[in-house]
PDB file of C-alpha atoms in Angstrom:
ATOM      1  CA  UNK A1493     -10.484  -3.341  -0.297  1.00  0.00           C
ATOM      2  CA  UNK A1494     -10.049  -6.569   1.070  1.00  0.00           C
ATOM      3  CA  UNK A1495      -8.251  -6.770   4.844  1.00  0.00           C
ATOM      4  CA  UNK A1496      -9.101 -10.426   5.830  1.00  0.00           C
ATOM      5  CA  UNK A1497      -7.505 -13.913   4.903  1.00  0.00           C
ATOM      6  CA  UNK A1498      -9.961 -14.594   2.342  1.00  0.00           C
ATOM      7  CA  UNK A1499      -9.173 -13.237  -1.610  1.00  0.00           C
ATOM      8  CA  UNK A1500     -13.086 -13.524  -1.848  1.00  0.00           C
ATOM      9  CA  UNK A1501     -13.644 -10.424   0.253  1.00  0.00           C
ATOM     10  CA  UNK A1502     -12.681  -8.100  -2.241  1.00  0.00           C
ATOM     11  CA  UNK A1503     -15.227  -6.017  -4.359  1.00  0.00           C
ATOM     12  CA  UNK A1504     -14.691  -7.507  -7.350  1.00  0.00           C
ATOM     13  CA  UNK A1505     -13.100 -11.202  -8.186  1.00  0.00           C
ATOM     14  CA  UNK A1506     -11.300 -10.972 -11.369  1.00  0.00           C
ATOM     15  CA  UNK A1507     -11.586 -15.077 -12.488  1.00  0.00           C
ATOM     16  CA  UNK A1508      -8.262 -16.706 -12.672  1.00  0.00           C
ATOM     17  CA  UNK A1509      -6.067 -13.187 -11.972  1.00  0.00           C
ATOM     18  CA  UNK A1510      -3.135 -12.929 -10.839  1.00  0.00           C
ATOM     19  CA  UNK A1511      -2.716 -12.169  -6.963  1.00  0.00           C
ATOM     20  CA  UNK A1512      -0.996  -9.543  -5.233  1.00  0.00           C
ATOM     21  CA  UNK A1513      -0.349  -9.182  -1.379  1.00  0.00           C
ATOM     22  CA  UNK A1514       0.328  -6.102  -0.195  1.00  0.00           C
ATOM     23  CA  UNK A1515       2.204  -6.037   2.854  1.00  0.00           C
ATOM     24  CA  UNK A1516       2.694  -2.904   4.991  1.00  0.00           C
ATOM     25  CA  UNK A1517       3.423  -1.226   8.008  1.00  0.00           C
ATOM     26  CA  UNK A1518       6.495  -0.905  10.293  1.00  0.00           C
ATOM     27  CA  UNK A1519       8.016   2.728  10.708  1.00  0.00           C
ATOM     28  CA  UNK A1520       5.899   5.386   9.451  1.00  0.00           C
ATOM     29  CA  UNK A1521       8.750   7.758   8.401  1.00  0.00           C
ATOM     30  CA  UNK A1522       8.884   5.536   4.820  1.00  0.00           C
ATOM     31  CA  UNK A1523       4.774   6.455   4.419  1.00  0.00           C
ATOM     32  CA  UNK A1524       3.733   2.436   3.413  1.00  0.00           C
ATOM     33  CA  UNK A1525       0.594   3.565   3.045  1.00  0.00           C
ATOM     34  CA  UNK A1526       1.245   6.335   0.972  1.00  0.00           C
ATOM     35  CA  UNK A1527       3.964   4.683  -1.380  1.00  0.00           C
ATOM     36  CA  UNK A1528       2.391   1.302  -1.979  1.00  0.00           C
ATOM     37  CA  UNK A1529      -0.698   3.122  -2.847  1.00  0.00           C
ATOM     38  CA  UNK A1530       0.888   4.463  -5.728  1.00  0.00           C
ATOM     39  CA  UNK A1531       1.481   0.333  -6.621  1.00  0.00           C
ATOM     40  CA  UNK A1532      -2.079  -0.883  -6.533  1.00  0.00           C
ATOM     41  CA  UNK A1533      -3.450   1.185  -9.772  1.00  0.00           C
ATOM     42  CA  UNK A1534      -0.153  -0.121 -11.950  1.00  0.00           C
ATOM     43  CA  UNK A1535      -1.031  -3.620  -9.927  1.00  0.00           C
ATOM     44  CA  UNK A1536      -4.441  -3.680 -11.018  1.00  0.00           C
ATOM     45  CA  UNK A1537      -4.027  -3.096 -14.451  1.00  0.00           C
ATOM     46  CA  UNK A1538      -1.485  -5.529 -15.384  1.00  0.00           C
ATOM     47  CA  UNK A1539      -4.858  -7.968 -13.970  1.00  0.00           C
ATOM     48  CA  UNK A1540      -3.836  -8.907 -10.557  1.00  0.00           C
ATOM     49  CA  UNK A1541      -6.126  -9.234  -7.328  1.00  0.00           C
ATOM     50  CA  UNK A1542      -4.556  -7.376  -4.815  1.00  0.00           C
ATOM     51  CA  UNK A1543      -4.702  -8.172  -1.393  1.00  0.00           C
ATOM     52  CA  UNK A1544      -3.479  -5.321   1.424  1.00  0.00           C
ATOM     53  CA  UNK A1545      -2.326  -6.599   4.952  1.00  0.00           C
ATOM     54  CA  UNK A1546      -1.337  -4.595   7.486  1.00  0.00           C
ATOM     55  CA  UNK A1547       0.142  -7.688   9.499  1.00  0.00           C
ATOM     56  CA  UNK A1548       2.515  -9.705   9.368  1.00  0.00           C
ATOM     57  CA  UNK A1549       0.477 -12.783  10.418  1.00  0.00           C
ATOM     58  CA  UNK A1550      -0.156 -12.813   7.143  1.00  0.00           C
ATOM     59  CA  UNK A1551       2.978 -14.969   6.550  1.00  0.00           C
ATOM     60  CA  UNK A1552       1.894 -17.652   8.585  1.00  0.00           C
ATOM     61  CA  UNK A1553      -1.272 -18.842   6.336  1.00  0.00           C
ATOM     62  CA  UNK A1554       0.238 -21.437   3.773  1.00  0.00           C
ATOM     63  CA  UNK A1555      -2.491 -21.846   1.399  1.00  0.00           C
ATOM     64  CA  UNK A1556      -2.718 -17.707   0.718  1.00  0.00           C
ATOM     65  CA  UNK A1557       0.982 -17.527   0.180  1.00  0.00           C
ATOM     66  CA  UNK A1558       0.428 -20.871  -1.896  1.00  0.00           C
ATOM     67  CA  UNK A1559      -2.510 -18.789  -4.183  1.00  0.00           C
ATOM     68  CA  UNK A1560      -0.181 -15.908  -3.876  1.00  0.00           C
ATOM     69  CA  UNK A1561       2.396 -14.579  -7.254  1.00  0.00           C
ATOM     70  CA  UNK A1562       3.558 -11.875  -5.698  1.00  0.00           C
ATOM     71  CA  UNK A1563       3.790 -10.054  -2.226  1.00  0.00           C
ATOM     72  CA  UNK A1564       5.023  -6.503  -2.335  1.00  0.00           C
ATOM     73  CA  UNK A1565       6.669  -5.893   1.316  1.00  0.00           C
ATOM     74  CA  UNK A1566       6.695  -2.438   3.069  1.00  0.00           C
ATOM     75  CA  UNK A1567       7.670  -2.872   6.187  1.00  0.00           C
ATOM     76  CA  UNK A1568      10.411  -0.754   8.129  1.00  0.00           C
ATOM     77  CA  UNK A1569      12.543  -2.187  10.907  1.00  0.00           C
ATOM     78  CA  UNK A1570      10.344  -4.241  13.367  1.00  0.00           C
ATOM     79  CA  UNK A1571      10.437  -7.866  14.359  1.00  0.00           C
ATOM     80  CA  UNK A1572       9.269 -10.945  12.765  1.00  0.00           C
ATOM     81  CA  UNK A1573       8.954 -14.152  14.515  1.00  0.00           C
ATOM     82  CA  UNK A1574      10.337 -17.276  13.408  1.00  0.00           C
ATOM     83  CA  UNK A1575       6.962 -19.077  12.656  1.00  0.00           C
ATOM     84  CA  UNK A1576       6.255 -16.278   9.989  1.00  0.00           C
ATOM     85  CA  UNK A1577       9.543 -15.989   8.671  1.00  0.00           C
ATOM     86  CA  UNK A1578       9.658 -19.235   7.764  1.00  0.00           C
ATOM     87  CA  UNK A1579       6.570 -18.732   5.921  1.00  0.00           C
ATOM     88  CA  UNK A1580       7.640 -16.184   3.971  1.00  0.00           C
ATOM     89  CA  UNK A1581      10.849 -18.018   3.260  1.00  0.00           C
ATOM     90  CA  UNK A1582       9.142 -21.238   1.857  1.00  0.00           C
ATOM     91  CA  UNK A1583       6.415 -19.289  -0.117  1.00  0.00           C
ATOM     92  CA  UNK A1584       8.855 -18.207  -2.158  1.00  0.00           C
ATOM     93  CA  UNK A1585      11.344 -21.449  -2.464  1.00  0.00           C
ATOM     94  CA  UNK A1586       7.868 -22.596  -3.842  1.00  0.00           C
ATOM     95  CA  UNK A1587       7.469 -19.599  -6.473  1.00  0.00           C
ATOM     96  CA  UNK A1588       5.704 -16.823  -5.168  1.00  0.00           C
ATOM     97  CA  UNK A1589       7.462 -13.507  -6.043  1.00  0.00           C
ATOM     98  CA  UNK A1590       8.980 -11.145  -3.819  1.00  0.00           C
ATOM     99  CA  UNK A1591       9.561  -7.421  -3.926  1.00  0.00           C
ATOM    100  CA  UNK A1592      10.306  -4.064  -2.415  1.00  0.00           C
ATOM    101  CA  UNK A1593      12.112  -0.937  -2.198  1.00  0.00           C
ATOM    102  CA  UNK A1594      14.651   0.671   0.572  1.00  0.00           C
ATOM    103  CA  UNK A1595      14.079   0.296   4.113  1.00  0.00           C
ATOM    104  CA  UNK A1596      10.474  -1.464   3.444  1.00  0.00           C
ATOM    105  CA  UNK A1597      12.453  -4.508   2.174  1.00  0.00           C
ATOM    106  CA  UNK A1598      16.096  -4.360   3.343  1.00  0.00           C
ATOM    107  CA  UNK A1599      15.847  -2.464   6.427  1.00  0.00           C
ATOM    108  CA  UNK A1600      13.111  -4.796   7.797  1.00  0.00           C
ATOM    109  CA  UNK A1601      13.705  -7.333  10.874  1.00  0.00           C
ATOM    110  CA  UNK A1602      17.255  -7.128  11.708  1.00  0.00           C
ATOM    111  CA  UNK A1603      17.278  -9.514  14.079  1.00  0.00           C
ATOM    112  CA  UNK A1604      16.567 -12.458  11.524  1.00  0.00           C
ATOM    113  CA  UNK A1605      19.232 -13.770   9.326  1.00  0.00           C
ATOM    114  CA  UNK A1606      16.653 -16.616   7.399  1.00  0.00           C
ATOM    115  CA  UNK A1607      14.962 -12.971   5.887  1.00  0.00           C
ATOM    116  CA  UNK A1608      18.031 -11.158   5.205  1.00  0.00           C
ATOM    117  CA  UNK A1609      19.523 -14.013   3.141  1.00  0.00           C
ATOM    118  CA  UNK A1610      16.428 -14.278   1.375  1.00  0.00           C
ATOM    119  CA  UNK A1611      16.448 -10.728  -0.143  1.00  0.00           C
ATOM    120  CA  UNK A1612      20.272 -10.790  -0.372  1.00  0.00           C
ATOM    121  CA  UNK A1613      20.771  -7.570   1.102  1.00  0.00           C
ATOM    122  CA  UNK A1614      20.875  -5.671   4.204  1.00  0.00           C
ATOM    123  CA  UNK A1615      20.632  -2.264   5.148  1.00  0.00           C
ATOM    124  CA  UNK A1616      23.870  -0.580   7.577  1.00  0.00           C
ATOM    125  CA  UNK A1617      23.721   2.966   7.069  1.00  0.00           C
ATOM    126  CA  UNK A1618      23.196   6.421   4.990  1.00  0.00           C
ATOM    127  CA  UNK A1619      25.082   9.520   4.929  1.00  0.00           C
ATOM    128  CA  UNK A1620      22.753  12.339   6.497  1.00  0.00           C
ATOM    129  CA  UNK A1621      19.965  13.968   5.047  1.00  0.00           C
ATOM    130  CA  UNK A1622      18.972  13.681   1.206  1.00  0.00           C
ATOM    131  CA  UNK A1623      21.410  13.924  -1.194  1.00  0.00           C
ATOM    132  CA  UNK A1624      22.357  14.220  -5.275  1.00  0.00           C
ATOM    133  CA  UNK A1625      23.838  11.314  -6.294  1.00  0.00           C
ATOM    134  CA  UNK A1626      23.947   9.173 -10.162  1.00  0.00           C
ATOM    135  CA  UNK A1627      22.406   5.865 -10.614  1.00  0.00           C
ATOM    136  CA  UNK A1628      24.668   3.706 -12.894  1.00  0.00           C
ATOM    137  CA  UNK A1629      22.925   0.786 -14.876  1.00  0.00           C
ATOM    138  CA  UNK A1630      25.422  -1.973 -15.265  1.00  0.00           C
ATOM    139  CA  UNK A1631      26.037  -2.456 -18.448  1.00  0.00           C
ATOM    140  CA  UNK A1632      26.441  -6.027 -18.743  1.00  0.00           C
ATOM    141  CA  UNK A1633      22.814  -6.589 -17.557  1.00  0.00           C
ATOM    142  CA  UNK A1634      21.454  -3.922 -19.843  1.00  0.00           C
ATOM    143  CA  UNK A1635      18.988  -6.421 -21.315  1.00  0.00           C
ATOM    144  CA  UNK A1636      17.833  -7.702 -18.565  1.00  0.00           C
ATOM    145  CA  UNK A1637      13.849  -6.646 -18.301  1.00  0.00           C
ATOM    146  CA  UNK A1638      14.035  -4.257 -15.164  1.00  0.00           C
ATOM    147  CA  UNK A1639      16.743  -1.734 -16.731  1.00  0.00           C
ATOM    148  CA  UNK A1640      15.726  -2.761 -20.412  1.00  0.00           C
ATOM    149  CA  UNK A1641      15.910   0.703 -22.586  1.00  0.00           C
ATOM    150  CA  UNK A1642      16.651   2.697 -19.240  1.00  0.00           C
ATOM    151  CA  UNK A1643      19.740   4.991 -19.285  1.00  0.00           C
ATOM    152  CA  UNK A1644      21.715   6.190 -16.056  1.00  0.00           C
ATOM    153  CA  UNK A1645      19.909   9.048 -13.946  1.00  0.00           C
ATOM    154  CA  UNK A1646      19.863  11.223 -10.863  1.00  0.00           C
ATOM    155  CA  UNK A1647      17.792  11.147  -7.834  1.00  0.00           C
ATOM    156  CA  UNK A1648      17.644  13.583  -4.390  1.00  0.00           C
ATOM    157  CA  UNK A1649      17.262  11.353  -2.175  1.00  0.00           C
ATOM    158  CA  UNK A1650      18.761   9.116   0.503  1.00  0.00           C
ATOM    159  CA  UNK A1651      21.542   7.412  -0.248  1.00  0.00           C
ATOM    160  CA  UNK A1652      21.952   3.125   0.892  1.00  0.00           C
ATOM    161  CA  UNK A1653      24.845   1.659   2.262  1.00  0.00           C
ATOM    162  CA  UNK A1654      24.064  -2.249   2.261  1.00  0.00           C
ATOM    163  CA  UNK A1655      25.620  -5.485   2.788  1.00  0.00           C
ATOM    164  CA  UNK A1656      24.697  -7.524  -0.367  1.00  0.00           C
ATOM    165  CA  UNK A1657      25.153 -11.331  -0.945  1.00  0.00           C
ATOM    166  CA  UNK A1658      27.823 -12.357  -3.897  1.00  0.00           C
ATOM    167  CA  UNK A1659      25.045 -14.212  -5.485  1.00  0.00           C
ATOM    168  CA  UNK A1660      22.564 -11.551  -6.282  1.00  0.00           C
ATOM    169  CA  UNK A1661      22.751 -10.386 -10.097  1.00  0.00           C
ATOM    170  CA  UNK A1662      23.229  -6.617  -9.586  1.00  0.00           C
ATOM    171  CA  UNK A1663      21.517  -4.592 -11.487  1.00  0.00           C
ATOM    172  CA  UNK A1664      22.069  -0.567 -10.824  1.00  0.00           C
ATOM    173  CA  UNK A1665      25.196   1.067  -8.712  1.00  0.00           C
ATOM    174  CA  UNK A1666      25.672   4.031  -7.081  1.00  0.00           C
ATOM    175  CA  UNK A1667      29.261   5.231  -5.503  1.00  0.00           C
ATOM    176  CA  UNK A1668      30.556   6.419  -2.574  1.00  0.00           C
ATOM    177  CA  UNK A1669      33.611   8.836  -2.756  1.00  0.00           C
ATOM    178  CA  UNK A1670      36.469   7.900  -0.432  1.00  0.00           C
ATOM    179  CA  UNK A1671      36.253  10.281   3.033  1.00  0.00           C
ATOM    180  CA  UNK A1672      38.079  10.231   6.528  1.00  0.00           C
ATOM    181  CA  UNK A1673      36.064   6.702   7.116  1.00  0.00           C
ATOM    182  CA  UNK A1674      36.932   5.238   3.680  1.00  0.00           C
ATOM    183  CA  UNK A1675      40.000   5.337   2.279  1.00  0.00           C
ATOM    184  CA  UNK A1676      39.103   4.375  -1.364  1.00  0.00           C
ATOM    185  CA  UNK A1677      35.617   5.012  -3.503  1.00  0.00           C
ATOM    186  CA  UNK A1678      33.428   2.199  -3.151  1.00  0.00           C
ATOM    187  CA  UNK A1679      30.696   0.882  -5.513  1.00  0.00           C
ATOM    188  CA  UNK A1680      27.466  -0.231  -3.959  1.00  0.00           C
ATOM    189  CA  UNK A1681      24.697  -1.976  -5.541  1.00  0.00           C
ATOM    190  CA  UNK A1682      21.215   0.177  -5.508  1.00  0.00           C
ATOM    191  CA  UNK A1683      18.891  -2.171  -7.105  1.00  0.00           C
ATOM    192  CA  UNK A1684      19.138  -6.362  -7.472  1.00  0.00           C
ATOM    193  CA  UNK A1685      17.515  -9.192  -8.602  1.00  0.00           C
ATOM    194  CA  UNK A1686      17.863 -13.005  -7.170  1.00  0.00           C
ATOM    195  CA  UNK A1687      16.467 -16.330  -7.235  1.00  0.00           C
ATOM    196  CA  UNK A1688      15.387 -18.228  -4.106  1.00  0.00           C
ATOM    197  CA  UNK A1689      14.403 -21.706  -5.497  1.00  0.00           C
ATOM    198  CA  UNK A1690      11.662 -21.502  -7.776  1.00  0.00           C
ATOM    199  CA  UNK A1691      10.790 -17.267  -6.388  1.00  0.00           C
ATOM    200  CA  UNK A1692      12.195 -14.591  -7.720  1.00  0.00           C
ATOM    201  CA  UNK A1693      13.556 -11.442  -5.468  1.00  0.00           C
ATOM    202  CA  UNK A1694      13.196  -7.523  -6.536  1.00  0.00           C
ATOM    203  CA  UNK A1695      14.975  -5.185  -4.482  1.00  0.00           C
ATOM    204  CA  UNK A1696      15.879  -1.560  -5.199  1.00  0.00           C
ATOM    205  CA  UNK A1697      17.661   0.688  -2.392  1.00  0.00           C
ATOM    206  CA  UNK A1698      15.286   3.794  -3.929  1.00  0.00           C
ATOM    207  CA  UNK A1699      12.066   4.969  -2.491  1.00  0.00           C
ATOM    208  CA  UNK A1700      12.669   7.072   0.797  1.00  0.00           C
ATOM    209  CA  UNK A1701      10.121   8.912   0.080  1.00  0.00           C
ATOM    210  CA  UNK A1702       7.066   9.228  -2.475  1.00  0.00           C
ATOM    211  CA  UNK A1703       8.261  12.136  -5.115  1.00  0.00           C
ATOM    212  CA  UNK A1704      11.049   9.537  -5.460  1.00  0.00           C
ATOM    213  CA  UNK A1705       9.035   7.567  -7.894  1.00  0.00           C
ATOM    214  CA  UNK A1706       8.062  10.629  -9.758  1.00  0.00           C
ATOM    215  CA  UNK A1707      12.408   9.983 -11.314  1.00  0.00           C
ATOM    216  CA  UNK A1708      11.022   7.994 -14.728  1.00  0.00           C
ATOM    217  CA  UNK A1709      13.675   6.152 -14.577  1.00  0.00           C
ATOM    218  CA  UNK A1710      13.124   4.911 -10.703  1.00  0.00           C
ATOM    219  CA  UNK A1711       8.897   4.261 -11.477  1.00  0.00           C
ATOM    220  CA  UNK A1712       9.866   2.332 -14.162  1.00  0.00           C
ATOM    221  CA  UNK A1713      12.485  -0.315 -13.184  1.00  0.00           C
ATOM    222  CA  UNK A1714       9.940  -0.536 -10.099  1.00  0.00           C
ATOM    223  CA  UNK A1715       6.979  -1.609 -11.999  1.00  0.00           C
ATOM    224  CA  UNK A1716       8.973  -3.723 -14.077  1.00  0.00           C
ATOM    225  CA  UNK A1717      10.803  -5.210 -11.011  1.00  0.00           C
ATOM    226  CA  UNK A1718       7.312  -6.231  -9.554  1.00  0.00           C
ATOM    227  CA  UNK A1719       6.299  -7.573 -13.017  1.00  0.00           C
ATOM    228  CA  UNK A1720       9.622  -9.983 -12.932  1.00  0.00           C
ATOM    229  CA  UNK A1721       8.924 -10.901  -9.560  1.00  0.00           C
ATOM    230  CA  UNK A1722       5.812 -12.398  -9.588  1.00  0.00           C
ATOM    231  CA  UNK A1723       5.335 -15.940 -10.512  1.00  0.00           C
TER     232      UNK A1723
END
């Protein structure tokens, strides 16, 4: 498994693959490890060459992200500084893909606006503990290639309160009942796509934990949400 800044350092070179980074690590109660190890098989066999950092220095070496289609970010919370950031940022204004699920995408570096408008969302809260709660595909969207054939489903899990940006094309709701904070039901968007120049952005609120993914419905708009990512 490759861990340095060189994509020849893996076992095997697959000639002109596609590349995947892999980047994990921040708060260990969202398991990166564990969850984007259920990624690399599906990664693998759709023919990328996937790449696994566990730092975020990684976003500071332009000609990787340059040879990069896609980076798959897991990475709770934490800080990122400004010099990788803006890597990041202009990797994907130049076409590499973006994407990610819950806290390992929207509930990472909090402190830096550049990131949160690039994934278009932001993570502010959850109700406590897991809980029952629908899915909703939007129905306008329904052909778009992430939700494609899906229907509406349940999950047990936690439950994402975000701050989106107007300009992301919302893909899957879920809603919150009005209570003694909120006066009125509210529908909040649980998975989105965008564009960031010539990148494309995957995010879905899902994936607190791994049995998560074992919802059809949730592995599959997933996979297919990495797939439309990439370049």
């Amino acid at each position: 498994m490759c861990r340095d800044d060189r994509w020849e350092c893996a076992t095997t070179v697959i000639p002109d693959a596609r590349r995947a980074l892999v980047v994990r690590g921040g708060w260990e109660g969202h398991q990166p490890v564990t969850i984007t190890e259920l990624f690399l098989p599906f990664l693998r066999d759709h023919g990328y060459d996937v790449r696994i950092s566990e730092t975020l220095d990684v976003y500071t070496d332009t000609e990787l992200l340059a040879a990069t289609d896609l980076v798959v970010q897991c990475w709770t919370m934490g800080e990122i500084t400004g010099e990788q950031s803006a890597g990041l940022i202009a990797a994907v204004r130049a076409g590499t893909g973006l994407a990610g699920w819950h806290g390992g995408i929207v509930d990472s570096f909090r402190g830096d606006v550049g990131y949160q408008l690039l994934t278009g969302g932001q993570f502010l809260m959850h109700p406590s503990g897991f809980l029952d709660h629908g899915v909703t595909l939007v129905e306008e969207r329904a052909d778009h290639p992430v939700i494609a054939g899906l229907t509406d489903f349940r999950v047990h899990t936690e439950k994402y309160w975000v701050a989106t940006d107007p300009l992301v094309d919302v893909l899957a709701t879920t809603e919150f009942p009005a209570d003694e904070e909120r006066s009125r039901p509210v529908t909040m968007p649980a998975v989105w796509t965008r564009s960031w120049g010539a990148g494309r952005v995957f995010v879905s609120a899902i994936g607190h934990k791994p049995d998560d993914f074992d919802v059809p419905e949730v592995r599959a708009l997933t996979e297919r949400g990495l797939l439309w990512a990439s370049r």
